[in-house]
Short mmCIF file of C-alpha atoms (C1' of nucleotides) in Angstrom, two decimals:
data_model
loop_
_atom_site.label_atom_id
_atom_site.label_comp_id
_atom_site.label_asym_id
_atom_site.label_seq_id
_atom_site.Cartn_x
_atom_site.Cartn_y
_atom_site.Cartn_z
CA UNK A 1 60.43 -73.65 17.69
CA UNK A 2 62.97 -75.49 19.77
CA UNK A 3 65.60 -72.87 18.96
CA UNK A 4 62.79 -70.23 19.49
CA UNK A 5 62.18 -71.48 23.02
CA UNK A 6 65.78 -71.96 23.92
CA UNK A 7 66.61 -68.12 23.22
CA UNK A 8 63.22 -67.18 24.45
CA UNK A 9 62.60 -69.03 27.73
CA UNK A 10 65.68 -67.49 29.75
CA UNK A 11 64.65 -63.71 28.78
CA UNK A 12 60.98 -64.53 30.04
CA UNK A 13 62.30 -66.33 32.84
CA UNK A 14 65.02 -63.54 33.58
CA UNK A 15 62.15 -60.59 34.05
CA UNK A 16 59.68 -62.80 35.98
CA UNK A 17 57.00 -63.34 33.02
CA UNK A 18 57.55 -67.03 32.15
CA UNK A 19 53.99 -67.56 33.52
CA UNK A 20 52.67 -64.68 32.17
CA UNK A 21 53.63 -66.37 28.98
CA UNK A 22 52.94 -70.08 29.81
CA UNK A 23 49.06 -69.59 31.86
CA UNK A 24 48.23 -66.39 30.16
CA UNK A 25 49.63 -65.73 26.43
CA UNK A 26 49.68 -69.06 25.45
CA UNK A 27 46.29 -70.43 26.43
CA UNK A 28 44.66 -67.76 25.37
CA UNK A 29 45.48 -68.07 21.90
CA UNK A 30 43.43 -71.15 20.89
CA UNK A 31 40.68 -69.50 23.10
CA UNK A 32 40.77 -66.26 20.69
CA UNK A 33 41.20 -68.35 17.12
CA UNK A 34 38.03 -70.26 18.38
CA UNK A 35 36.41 -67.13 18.92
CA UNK A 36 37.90 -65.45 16.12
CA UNK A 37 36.04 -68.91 14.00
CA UNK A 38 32.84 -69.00 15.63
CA UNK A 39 32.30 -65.26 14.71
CA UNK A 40 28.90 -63.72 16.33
CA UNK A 41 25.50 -63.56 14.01
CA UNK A 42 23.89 -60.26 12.98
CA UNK A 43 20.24 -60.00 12.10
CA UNK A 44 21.00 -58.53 8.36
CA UNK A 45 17.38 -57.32 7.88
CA UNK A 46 17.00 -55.85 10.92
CA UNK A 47 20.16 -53.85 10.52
CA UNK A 48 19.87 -52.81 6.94
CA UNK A 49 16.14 -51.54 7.54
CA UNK A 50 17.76 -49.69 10.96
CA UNK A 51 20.13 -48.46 8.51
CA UNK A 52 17.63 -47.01 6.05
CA UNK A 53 15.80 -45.40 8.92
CA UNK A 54 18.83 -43.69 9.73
CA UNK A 55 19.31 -42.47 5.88
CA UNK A 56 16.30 -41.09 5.78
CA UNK A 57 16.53 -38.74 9.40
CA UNK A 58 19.71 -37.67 7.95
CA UNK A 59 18.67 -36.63 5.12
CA UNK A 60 16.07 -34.47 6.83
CA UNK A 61 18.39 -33.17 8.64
CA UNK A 62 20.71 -32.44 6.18
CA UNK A 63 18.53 -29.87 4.61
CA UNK A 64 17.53 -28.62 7.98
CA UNK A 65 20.86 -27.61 8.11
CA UNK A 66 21.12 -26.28 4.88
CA UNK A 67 18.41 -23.92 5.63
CA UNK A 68 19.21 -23.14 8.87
CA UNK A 69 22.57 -22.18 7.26
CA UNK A 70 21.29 -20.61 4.35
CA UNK A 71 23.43 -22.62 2.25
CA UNK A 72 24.73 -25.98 0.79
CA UNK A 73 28.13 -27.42 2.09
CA UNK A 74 29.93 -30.86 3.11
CA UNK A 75 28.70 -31.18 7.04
CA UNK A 76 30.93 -33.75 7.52
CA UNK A 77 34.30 -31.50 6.46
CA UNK A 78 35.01 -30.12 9.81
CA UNK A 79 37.17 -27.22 7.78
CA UNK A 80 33.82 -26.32 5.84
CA UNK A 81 31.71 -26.89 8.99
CA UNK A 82 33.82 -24.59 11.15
CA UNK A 83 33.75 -21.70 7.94
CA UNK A 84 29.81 -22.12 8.07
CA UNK A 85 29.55 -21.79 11.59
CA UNK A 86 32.03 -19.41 12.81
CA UNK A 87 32.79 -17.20 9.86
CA UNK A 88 29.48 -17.24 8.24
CA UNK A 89 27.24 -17.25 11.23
CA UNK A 90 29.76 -15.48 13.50
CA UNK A 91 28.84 -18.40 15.92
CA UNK A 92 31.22 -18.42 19.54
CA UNK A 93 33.97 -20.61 18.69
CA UNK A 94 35.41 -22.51 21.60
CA UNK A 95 39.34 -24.08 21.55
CA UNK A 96 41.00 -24.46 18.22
CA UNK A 97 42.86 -27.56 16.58
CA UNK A 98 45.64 -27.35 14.24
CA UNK A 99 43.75 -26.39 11.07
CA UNK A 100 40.73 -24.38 12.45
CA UNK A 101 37.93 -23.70 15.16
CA UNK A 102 36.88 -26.85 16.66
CA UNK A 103 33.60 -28.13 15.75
CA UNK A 104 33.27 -30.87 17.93
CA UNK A 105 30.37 -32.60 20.22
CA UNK A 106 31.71 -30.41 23.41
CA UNK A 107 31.60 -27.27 21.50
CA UNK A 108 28.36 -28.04 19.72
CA UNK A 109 26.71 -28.45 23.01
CA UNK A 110 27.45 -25.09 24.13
CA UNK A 111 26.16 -23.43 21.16
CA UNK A 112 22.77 -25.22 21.20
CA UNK A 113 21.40 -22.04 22.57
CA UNK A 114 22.96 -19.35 20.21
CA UNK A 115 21.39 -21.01 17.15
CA UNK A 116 19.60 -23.82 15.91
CA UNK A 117 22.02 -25.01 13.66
CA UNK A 118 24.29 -26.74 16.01
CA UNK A 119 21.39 -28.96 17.86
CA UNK A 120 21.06 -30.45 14.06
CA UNK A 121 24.57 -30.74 13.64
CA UNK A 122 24.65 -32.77 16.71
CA UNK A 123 21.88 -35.12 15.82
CA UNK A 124 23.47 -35.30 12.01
CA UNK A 125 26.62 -36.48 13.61
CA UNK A 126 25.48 -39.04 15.70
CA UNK A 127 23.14 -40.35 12.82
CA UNK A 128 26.11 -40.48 10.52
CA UNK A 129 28.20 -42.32 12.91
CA UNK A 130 25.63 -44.72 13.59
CA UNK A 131 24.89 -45.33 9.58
CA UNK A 132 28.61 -45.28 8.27
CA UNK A 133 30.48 -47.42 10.93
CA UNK A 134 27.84 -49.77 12.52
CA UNK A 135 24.98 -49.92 10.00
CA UNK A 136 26.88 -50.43 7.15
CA UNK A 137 30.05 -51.28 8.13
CA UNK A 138 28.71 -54.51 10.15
CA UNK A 139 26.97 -55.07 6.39
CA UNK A 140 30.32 -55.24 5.09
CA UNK A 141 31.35 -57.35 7.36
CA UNK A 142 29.14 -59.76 7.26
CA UNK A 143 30.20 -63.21 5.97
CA UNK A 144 28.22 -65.49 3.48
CA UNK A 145 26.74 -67.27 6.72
CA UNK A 146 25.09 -64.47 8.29
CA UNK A 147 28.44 -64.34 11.16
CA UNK A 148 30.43 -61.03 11.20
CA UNK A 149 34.35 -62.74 12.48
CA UNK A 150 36.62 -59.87 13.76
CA UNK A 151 40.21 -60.39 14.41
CA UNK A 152 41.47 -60.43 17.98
CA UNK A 153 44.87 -58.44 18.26
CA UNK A 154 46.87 -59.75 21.31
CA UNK A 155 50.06 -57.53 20.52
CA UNK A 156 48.77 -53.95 20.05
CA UNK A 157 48.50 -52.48 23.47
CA UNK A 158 50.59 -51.20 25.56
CA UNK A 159 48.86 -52.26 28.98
CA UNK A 160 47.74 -55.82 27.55
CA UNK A 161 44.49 -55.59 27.05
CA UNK A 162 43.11 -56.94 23.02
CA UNK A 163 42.06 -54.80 20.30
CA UNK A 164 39.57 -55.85 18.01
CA UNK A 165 39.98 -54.93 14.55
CA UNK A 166 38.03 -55.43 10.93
CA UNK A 167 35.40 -55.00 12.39
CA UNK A 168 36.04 -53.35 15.56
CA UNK A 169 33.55 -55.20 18.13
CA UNK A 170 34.59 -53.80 20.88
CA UNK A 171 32.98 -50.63 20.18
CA UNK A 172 29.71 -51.08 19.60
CA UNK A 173 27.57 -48.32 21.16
CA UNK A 174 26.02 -48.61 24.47
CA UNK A 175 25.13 -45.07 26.02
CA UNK A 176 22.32 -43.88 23.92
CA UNK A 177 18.94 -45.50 22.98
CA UNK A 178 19.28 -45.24 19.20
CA UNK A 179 23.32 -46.49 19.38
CA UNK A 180 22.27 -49.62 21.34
CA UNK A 181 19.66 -50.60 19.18
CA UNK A 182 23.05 -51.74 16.95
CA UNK A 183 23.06 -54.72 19.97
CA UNK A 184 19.58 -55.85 19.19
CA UNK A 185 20.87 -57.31 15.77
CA UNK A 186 23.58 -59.39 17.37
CA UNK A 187 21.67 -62.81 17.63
CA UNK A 188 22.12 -66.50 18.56
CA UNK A 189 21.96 -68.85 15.94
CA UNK A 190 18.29 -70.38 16.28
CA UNK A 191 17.15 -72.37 19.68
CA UNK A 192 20.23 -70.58 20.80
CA UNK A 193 20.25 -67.49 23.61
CA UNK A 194 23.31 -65.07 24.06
CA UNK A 195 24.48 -64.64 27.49
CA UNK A 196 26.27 -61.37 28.71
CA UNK A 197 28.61 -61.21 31.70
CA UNK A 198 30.67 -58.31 33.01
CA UNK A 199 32.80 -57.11 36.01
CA UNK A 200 31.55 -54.95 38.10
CA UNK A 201 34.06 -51.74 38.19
CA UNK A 202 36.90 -54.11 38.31
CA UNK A 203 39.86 -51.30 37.81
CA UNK A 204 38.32 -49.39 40.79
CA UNK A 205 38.19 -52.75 42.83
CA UNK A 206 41.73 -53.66 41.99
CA UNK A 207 43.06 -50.10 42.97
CA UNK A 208 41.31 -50.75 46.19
CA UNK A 209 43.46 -54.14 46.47
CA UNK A 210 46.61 -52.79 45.14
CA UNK A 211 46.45 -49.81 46.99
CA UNK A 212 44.99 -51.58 50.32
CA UNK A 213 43.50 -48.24 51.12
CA UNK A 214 41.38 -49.18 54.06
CA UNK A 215 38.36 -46.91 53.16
CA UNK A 216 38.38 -48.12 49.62
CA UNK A 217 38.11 -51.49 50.92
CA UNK A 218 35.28 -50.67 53.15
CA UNK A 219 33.02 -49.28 50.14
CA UNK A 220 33.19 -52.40 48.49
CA UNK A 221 33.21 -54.38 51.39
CA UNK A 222 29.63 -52.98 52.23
CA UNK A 223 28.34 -53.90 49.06
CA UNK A 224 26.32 -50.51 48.04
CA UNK A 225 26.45 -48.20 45.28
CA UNK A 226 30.46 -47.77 45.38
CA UNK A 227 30.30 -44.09 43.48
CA UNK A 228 27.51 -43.34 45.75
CA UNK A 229 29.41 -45.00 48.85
CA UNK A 230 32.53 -42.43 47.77
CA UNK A 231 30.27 -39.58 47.66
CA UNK A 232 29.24 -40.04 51.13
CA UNK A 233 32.72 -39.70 52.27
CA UNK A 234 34.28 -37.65 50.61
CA UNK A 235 31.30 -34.76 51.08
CA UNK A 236 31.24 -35.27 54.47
CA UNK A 237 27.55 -36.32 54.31
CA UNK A 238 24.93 -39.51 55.50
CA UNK A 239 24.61 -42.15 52.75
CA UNK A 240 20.78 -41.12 52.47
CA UNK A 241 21.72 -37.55 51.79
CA UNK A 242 24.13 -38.15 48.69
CA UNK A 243 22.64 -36.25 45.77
CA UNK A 244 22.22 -37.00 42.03
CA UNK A 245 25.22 -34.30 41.53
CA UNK A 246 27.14 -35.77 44.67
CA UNK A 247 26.70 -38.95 43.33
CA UNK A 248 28.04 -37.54 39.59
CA UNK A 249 30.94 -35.85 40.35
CA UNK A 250 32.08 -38.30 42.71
CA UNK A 251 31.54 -41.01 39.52
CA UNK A 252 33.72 -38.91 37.48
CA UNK A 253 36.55 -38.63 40.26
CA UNK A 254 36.85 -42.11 40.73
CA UNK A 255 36.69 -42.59 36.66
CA UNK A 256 39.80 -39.76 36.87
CA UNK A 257 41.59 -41.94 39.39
CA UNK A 258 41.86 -44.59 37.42
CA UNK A 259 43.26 -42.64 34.38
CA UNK A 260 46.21 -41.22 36.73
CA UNK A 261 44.01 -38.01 35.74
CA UNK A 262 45.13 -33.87 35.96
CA UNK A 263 43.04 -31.77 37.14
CA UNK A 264 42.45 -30.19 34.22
CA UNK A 265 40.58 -33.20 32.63
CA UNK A 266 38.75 -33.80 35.20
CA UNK A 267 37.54 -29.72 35.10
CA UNK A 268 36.69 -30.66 31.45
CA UNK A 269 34.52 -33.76 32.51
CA UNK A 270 32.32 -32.30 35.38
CA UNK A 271 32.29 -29.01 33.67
CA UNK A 272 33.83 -27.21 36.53
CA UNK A 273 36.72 -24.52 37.39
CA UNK A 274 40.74 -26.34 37.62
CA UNK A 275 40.72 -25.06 41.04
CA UNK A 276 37.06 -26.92 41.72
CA UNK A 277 38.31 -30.13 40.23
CA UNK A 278 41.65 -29.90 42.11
CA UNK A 279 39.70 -29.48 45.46
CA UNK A 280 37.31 -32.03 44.76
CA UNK A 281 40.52 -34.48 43.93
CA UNK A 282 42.47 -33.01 47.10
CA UNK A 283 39.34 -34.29 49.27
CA UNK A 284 39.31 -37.68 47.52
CA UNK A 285 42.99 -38.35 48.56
CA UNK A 286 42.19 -37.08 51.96
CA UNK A 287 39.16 -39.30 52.02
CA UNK A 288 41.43 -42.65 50.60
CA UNK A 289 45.12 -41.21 52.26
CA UNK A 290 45.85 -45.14 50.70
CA UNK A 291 45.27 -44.38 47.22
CA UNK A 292 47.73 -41.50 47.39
CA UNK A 293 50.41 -43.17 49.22
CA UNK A 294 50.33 -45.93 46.39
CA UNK A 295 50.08 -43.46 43.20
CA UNK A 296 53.73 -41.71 45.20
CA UNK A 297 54.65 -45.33 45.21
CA UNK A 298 54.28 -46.09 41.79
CA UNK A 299 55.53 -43.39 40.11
CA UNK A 300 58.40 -43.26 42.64
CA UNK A 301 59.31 -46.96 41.66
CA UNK A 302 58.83 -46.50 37.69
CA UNK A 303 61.04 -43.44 38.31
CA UNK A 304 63.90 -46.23 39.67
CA UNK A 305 63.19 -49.44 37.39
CA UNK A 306 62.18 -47.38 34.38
CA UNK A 307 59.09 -49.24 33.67
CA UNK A 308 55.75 -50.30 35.65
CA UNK A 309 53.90 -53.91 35.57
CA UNK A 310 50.89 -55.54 36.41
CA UNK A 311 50.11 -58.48 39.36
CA UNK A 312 50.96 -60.66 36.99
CA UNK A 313 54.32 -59.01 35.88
CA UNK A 314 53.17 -57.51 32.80
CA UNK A 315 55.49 -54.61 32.03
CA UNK A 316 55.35 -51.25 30.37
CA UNK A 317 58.44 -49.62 29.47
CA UNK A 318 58.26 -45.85 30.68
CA UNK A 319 61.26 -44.06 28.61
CA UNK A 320 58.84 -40.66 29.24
CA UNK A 321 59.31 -40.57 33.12
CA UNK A 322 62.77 -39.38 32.15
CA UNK A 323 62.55 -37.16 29.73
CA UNK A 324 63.22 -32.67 30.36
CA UNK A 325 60.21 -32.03 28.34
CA UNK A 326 57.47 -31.42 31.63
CA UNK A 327 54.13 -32.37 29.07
CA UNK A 328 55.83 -36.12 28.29
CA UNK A 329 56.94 -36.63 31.74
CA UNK A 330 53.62 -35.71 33.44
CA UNK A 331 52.01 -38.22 30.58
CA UNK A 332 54.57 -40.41 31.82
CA UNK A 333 53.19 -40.15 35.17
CA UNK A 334 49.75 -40.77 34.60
CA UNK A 335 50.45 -43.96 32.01
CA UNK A 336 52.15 -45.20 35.33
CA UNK A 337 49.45 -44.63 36.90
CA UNK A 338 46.97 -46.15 34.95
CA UNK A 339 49.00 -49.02 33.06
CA UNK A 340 49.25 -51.34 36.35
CA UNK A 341 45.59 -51.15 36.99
CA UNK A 342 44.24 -51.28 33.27
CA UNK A 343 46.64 -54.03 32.70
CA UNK A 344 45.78 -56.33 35.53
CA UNK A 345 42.35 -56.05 34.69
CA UNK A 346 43.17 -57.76 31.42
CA UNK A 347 45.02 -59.97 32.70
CA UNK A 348 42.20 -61.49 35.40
CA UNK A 349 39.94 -61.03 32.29
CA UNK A 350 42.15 -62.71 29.79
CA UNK A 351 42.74 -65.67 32.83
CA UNK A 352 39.01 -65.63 33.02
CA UNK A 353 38.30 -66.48 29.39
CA UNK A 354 40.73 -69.74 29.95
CA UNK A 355 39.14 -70.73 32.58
CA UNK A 356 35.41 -70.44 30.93
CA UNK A 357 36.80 -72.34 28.11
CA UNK A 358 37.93 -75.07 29.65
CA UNK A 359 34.92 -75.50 31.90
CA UNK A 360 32.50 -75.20 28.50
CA UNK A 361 34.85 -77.65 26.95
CA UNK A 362 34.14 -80.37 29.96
CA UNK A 363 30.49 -79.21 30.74
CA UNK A 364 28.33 -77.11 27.93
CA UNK A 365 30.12 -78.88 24.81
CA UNK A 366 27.42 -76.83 22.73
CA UNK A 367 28.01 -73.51 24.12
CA UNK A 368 30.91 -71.16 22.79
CA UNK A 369 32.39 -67.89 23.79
CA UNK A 370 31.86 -65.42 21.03
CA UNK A 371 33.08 -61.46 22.46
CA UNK A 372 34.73 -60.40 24.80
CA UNK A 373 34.67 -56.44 25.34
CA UNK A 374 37.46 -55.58 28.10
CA UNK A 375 35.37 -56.04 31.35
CA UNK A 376 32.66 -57.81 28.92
CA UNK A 377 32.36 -62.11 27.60
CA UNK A 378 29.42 -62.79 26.12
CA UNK A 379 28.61 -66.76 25.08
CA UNK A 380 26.19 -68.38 22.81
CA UNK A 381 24.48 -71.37 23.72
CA UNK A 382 21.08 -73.47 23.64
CA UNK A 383 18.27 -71.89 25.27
CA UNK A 384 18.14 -74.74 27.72
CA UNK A 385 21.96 -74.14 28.77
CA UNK A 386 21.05 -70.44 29.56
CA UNK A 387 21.10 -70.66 33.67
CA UNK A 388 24.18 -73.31 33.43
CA UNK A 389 26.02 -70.97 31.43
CA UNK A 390 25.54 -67.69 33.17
CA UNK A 391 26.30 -69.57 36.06
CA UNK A 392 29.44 -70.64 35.09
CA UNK A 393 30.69 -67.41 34.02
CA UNK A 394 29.93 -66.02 36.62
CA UNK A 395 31.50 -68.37 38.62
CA UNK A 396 35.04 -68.45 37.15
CA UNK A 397 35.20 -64.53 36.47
CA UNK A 398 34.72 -63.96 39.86
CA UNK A 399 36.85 -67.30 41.06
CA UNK A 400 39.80 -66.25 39.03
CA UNK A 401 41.21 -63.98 41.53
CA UNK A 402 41.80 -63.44 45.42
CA UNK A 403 41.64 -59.85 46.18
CA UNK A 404 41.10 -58.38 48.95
CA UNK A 405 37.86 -56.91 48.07
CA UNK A 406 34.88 -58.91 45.89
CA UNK A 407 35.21 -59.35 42.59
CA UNK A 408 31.81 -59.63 41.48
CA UNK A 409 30.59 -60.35 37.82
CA UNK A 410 26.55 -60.46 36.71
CA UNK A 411 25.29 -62.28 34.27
CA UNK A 412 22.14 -62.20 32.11
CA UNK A 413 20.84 -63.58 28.70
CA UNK A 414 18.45 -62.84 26.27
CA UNK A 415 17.74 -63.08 22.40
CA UNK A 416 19.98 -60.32 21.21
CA UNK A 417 23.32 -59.01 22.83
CA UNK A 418 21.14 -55.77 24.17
CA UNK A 419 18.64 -57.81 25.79
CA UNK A 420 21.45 -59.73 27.65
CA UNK A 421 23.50 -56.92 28.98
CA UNK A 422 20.47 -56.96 31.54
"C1'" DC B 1 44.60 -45.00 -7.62
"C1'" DT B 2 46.78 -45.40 -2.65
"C1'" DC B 3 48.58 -43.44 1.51
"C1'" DC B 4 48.52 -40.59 5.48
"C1'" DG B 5 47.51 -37.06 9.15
"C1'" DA B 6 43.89 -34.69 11.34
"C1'" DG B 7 39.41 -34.42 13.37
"C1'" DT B 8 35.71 -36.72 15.23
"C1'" DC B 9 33.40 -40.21 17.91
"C1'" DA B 10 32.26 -45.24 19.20
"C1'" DG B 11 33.81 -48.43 23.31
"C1'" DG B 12 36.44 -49.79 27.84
"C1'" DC C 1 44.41 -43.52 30.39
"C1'" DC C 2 43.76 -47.59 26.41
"C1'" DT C 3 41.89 -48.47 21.66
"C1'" DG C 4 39.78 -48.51 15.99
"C1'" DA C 5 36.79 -46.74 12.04
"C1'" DC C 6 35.13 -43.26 9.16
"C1'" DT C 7 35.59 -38.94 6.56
"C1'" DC C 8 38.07 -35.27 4.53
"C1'" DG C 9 41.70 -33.33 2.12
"C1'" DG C 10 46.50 -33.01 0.70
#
DNA sequence: CTCCGAGTCAGG
DNA sequence: CCTGACTCGG
């Protein structure tokens, strides 16, 4: 160890990331290996009878397909798939991948009109999904206690957030009704309550700070609807008047942003022309003039040092920005983009999780972080430690940084992990 | 039997 | 943009 730190410290030191090491890294290991021990508990019933439900639709829908198709065939071979649907049926293919037609969600959608078959598809898919990697892999998972454990990576990424591996519980679904019904079978141990707390669009409110783009600021400053606040401005119209598709596009622009996003993409994510997409990002920057000046700043600056880093001196290593070939230099160019804001939000999450241990250490001795999903910690505690704790979380996410805009977290709890996200 | 790339899709 | 798991098929 000694010899370790004596070779060690002076490199750290050297590129500025000593503390990174000593408040960050360090700390935060004994934080994840409690996690890591205390593991989260899964209602096995519950999930194994959600888990039959979802045989059973899919294997109606299996021979809906069949018929529809007028034929037997593995769905879930995208090579026989694409055969059945674009040979066979003579279906519109859309783009192609290396070995075929694409048969993917995007293209499925846009055939749900030609023929029946690919609305089935669709739901088969997402049944499937659900079954396979949540239903039964949690299952498999699941320890002799009733606790699935996963393994926190802290060395895989290259912007610094974790990964979460074996299983994977930081994907869990969220965004449809029958995916986050997986949440209602992560439960507290008995007497207990789980309580969820998350950032509120913390890589959009650290662009504002980084950037110091005035009008950025503003929008978070007056404390509305931020995608809602950007539609206003950059349509040129009165708060009040800011339509459901306003409000949508503008959502997916400032998602783009983050990303260091093309064009392109962003077409492909509002469904739009390039050249509609391009305007609609030429008005944001004209909207926030701050946001651009920093993204010519950034990249200008990785171009010189050959690598971008975080507030908190993180660094990413950006051999691409230097390369002939155009495709891995743009890429370049947006990971610049996006590593310095993706990575400080890990860090002010990963300095938040200290922080929340230590306080439940000193002041909720029976309460114990369990998750954390990115922007996401959820704790387990008694019932009658509920208010304490969300207050507490709440309190040091939000205390962990100055920026010049509020950094605001909520917090809720309830009896299962989809009842506390609120 | 194991390994691996490709395609797909779950999350942020 | 950043990930990991499952399935297929070589």
């Amino acid at each position: 160890m000694d010899a370790l730190y004596s070779a060690l410290e002076p490199k750290l030191r050297e590129r500025g990331q000593w503390e990174l090491f000593e408040e960050i890294e360090l700390p935060l290991c004994r934080c994840l290996a409690e996690m890591e021990l205390a593991g989260c508990r899964v209602d096995s019933k519950a999930l194994s009878d959600f888990g039959g439900l979802l045989s059973r639709r899919a294997e109606e829908l299996e021979s809906d397909i069949y018929r529809l198709a007028d034929g037997e065939f593995n769905i879930n071979s995208p090579k026989q798939l694409g055969e059945v649907l674009f040979d066979r049926l003579g279906l519109s293919h859309g783009k192609k991948t290396k070995t075929g037609w694409s048969t993917n969600a995007d293209v499925l959608e846009k055939l749900r009109g030609e023929h029946p078959v690919a609305d089935a598809v669709l739901e088969y898919r997402q049944l499937t999904k659900l079954k396979s990697t949540y239903a039964d892999g949690l299952l498999k998972a699941l320890d002799p206690d009733g606790r699935v454990r996963t393994s926190f990576q802290m060395t895989v990424t290259a912007t610094g957030r974790l990964s979460s591996t074996e299983p994977n519980l930081q994907n869990i679904p969220t965004r449809t009704d029958l995916g986050s019904e997986i949440r209602r079978m992560f439960v507290p141990e008995a007497g207990n309550v789980l309580v969820d707390a998350d950032y509120s669009q913390i890589e959009l409110r650290l662009l504002a700070h980084i950037s110091g783009d005035e009008g950025m600021r503003a929008a978070f400053l007056s404390g509305g609807d931020f995608h809602a606040e950007t539609a206003s401005r950059v349509f040129g119209v009165e708060r009040k008047d800011v339509t459901h598709e306003m409000r949508r596009r503008a959502k997916a622009v400032n998602f783009g942003i983050v990303y260091g996003i093309s064009a392109f993409s962003l077409s492909q994510d509002i469904g739009t022309t390039q050249k509609e997409a391009k305007a609609y990002m030429d008005a944001y920057f004209a909207t926030f003039p701050g946001v651009r000046a920093y993204m010519d700043r950034v990249v200008e600056q990785a171009r010189t040092d050959g690598y971008v880093e975080t507030l908190y001196h993180r660094r990413r290593d950006l051999p691409e920005l230097s390369s002939s070939n155009f495709n891995l230099r743009s890429f370049g160019e947006r990971v610049a983009l996006n590593m310095p804001i993706q990575g400080t939000a890990a860090d002010v999450m990963k300095l938040a999780m200290i922080a929340v241990w230590k306080r439940l250490k000193a002041e909720l001795t029976q309460a114990r972080l369990v998750l954390q999903v990115h922007d996401e910690l959820i704790v387990e505690c008694p019932a009658a430690d509920a208010e304490k704790a969300s207050t507490l979380l709440k309190e040091e996410m939000e205390g962990v940084a100055q920026l010049s805009v509020p950094l605001t977290a909520d917090a809720h709890w309830g009896k299962n992990w989809l009842e506390a996200k609120g």
